[in-house]
PDB file of C-alpha atoms in Angstrom:
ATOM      1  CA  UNK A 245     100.316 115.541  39.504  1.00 70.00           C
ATOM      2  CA  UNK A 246      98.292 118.675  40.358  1.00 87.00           C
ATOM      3  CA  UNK A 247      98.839 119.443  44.138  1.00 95.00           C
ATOM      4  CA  UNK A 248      99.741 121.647  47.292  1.00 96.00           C
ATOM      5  CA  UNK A 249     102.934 122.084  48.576  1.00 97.00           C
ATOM      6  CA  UNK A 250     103.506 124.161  52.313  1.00 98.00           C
ATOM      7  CA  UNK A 251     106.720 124.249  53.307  1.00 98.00           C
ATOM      8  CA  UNK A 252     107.568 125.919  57.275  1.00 98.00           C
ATOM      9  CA  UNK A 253     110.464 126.824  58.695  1.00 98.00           C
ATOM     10  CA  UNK A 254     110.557 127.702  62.238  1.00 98.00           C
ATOM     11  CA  UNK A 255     112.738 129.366  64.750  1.00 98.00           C
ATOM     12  CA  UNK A 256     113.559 130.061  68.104  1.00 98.00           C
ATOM     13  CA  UNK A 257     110.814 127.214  68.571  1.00 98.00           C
ATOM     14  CA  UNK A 258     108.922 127.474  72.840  1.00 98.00           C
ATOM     15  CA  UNK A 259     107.495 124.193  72.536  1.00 98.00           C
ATOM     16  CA  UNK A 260     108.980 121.244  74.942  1.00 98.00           C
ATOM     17  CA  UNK A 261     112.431 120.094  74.252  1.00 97.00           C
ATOM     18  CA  UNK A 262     110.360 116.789  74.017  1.00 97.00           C
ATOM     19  CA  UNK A 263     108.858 117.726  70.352  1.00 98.00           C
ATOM     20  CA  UNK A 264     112.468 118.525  69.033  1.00 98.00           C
ATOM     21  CA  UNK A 265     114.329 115.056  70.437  1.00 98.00           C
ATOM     22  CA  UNK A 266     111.481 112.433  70.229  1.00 97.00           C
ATOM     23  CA  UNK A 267     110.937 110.498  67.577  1.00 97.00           C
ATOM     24  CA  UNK A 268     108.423 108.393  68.961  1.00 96.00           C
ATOM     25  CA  UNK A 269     106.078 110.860  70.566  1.00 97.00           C
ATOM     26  CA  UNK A 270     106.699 113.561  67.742  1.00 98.00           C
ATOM     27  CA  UNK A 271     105.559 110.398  65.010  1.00 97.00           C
ATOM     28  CA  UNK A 272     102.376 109.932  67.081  1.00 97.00           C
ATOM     29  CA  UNK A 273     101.610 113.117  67.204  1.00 98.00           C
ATOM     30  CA  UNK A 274     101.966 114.209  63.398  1.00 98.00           C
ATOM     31  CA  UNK A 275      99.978 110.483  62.183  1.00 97.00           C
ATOM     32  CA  UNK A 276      97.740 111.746  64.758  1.00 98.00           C
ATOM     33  CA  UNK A 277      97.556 115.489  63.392  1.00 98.00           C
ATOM     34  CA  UNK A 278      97.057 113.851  60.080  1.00 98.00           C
ATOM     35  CA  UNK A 279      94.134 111.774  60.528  1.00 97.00           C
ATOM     36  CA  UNK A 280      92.190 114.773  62.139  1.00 97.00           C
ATOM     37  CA  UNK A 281      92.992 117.010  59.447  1.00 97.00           C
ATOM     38  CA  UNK A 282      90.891 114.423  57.437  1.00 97.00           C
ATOM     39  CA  UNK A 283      94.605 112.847  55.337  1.00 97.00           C
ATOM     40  CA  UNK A 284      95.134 109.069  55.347  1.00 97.00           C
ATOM     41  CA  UNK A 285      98.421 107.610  56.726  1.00 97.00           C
ATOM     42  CA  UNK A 286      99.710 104.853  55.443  1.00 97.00           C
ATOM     43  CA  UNK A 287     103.219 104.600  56.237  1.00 97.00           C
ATOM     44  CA  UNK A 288     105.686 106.020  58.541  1.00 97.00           C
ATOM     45  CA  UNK A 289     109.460 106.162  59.718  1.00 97.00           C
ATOM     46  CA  UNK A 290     110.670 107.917  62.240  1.00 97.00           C
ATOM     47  CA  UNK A 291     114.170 108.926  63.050  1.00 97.00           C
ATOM     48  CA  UNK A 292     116.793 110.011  66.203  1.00 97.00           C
ATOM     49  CA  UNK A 293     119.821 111.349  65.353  1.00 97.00           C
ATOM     50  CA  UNK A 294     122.524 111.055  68.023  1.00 96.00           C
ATOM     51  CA  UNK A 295     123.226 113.684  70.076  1.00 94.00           C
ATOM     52  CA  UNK A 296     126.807 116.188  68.921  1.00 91.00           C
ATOM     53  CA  UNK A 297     128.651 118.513  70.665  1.00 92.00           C
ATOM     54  CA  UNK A 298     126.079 120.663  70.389  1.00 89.00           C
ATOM     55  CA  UNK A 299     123.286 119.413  72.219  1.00 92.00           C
ATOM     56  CA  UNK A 300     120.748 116.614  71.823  1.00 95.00           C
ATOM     57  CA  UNK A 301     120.207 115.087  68.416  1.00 96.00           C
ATOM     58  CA  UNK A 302     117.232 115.692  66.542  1.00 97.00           C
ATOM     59  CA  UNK A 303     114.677 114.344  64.468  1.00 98.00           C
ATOM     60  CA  UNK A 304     112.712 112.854  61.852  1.00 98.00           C
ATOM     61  CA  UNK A 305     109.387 112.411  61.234  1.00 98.00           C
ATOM     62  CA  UNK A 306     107.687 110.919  57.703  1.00 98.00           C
ATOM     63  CA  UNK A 307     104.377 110.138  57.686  1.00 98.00           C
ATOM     64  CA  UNK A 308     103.549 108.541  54.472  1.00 98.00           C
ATOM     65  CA  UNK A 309      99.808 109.785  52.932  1.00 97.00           C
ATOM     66  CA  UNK A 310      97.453 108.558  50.496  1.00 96.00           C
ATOM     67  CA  UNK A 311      97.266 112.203  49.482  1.00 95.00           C
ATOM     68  CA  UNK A 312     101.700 112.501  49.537  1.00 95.00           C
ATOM     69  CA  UNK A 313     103.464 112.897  52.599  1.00 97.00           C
ATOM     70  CA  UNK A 314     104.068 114.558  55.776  1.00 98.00           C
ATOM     71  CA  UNK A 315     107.881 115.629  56.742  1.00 98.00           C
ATOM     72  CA  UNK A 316     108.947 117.325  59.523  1.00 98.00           C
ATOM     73  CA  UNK A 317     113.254 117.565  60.722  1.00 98.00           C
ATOM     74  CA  UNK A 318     114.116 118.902  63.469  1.00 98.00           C
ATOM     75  CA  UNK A 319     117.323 120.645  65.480  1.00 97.00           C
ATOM     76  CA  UNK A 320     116.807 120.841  69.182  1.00 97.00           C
ATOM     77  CA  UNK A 321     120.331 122.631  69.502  1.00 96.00           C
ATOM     78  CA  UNK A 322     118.748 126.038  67.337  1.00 96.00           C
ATOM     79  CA  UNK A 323     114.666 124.890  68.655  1.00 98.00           C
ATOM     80  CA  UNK A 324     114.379 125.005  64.850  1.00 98.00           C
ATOM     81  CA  UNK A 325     112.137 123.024  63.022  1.00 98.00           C
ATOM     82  CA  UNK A 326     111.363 122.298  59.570  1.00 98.00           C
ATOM     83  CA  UNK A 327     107.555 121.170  58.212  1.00 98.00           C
ATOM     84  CA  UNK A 328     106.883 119.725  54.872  1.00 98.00           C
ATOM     85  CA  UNK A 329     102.753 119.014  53.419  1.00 98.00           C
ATOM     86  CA  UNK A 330     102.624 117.939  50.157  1.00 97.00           C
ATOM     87  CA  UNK A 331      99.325 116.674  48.767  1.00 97.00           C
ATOM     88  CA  UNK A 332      97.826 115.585  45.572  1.00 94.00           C
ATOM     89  CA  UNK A 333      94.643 117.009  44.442  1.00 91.00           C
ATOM     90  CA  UNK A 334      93.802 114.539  41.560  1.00 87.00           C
ATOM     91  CA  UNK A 335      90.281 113.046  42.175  1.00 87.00           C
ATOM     92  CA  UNK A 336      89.576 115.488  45.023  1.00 92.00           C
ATOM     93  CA  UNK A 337      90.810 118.982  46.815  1.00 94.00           C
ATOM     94  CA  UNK A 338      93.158 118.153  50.147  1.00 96.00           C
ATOM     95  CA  UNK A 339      94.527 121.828  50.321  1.00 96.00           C
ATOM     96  CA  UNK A 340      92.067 122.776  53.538  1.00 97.00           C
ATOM     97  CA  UNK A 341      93.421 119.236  55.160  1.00 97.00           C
ATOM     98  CA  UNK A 342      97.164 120.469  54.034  1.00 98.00           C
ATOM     99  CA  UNK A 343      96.983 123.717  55.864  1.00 97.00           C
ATOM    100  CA  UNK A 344      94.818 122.000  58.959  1.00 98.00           C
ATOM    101  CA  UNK A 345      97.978 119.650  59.330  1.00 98.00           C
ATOM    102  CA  UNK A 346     100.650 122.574  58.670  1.00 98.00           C
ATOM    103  CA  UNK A 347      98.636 124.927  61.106  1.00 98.00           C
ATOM    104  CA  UNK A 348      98.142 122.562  63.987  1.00 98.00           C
ATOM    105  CA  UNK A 349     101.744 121.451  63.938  1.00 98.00           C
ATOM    106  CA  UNK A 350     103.443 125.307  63.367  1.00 98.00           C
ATOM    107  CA  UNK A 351     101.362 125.763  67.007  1.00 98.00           C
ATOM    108  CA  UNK A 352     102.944 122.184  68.447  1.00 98.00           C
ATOM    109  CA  UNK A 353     105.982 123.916  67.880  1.00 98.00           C
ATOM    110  CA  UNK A 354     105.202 127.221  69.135  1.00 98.00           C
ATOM    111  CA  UNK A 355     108.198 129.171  66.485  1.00 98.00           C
ATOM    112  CA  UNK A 356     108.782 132.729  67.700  1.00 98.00           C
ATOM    113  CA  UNK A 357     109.680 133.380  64.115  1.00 98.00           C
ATOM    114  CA  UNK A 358     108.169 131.323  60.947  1.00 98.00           C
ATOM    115  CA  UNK A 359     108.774 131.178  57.485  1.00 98.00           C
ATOM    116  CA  UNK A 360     105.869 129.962  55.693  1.00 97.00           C
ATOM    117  CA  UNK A 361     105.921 128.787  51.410  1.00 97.00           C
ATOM    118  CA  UNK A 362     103.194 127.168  49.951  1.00 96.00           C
ATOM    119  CA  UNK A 363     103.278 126.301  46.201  1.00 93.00           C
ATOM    120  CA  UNK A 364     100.740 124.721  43.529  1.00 92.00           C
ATOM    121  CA  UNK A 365     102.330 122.000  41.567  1.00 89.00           C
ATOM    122  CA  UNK A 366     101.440 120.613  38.452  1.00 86.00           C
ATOM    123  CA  UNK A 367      98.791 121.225  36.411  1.00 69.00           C
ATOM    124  CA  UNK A 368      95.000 120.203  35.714  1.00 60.00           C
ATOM    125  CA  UNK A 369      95.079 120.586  31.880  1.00 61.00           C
ATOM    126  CA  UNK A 370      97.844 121.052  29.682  1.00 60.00           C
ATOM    127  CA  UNK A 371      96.561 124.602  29.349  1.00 58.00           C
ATOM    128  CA  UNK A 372      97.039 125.637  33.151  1.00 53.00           C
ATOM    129  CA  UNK A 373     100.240 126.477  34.504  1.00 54.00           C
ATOM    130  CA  UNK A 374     101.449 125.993  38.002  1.00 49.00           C
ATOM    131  CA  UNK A 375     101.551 129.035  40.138  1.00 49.00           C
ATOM    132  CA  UNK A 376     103.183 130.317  43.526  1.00 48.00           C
ATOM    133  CA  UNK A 377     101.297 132.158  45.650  1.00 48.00           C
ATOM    134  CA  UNK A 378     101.090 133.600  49.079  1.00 50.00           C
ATOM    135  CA  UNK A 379     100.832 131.012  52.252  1.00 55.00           C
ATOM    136  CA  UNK A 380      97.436 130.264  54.026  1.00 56.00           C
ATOM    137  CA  UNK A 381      96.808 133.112  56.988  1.00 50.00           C
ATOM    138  CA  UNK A 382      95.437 131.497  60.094  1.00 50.00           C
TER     139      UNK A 382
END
């Protein structure tokens, strides 16, 4: 169960209003992202919320991995958006394809403000211990 967690939440978000209400375009785009950051979808749902009193519902997106998964929610009435990479590195590293996915969808959403977690789950061998530690820097 030894992997990579990033976890991104962003704020005050430029992009279109079209990444924050689409379901359909914003799933293309992250199985899409995916694939060129060398992961392997295999699954996927994506999700529109109605819209409130508040604006336009939101989103989201789950793209299902070989490696984990891909999550991303969204809430067009703050342009917030939150990113989830979680991948297993049993059999072979996909950290550099985590952050390649988790960079190239932070700049979809262009956030003013970001807050960025990774974390290393798991362990190889019972004698390592998981660690946090500092997110990737672009």
């Amino acid at each position: 169960m030894h992997g990579l967690h990033l976890t991104a939440d962003l704020h005050d978000c430029r992009c279109a209003m079209q990444w924050l209400i689409d379901a359909k375009a914003l799933g293309a785009v992250c199985r899409k992202a995916a694939a060129t950051a060398g992961l392997n979808p295999v699954g996927e749902l994506f999700q529109s919320f109605p819209a409130t009193a508040q604006g336009p519902g939101g989103v989201t997106a789950t793209v299902l991995l070989a490696e984990s998964h891909l999550c991303v929610h969204t809430w067009p009435e703050l342009r917030a958006a939150t990113l989830d990479v979680y991948v297993c590195n049993v059999g072979a590293n996909h950290s550099p394809a985590a952050h390649a996915l988790m960079d190239c969808l932070i700049s979809l959403f262009e956030p003013q403000r970001s807050e960025l977690n990774a974390l290393q789950r798991g362990a190889l061998t019972p004698d390592d211990k998981p660690t946090a530690f500092a997110p990737h820097a672009p």
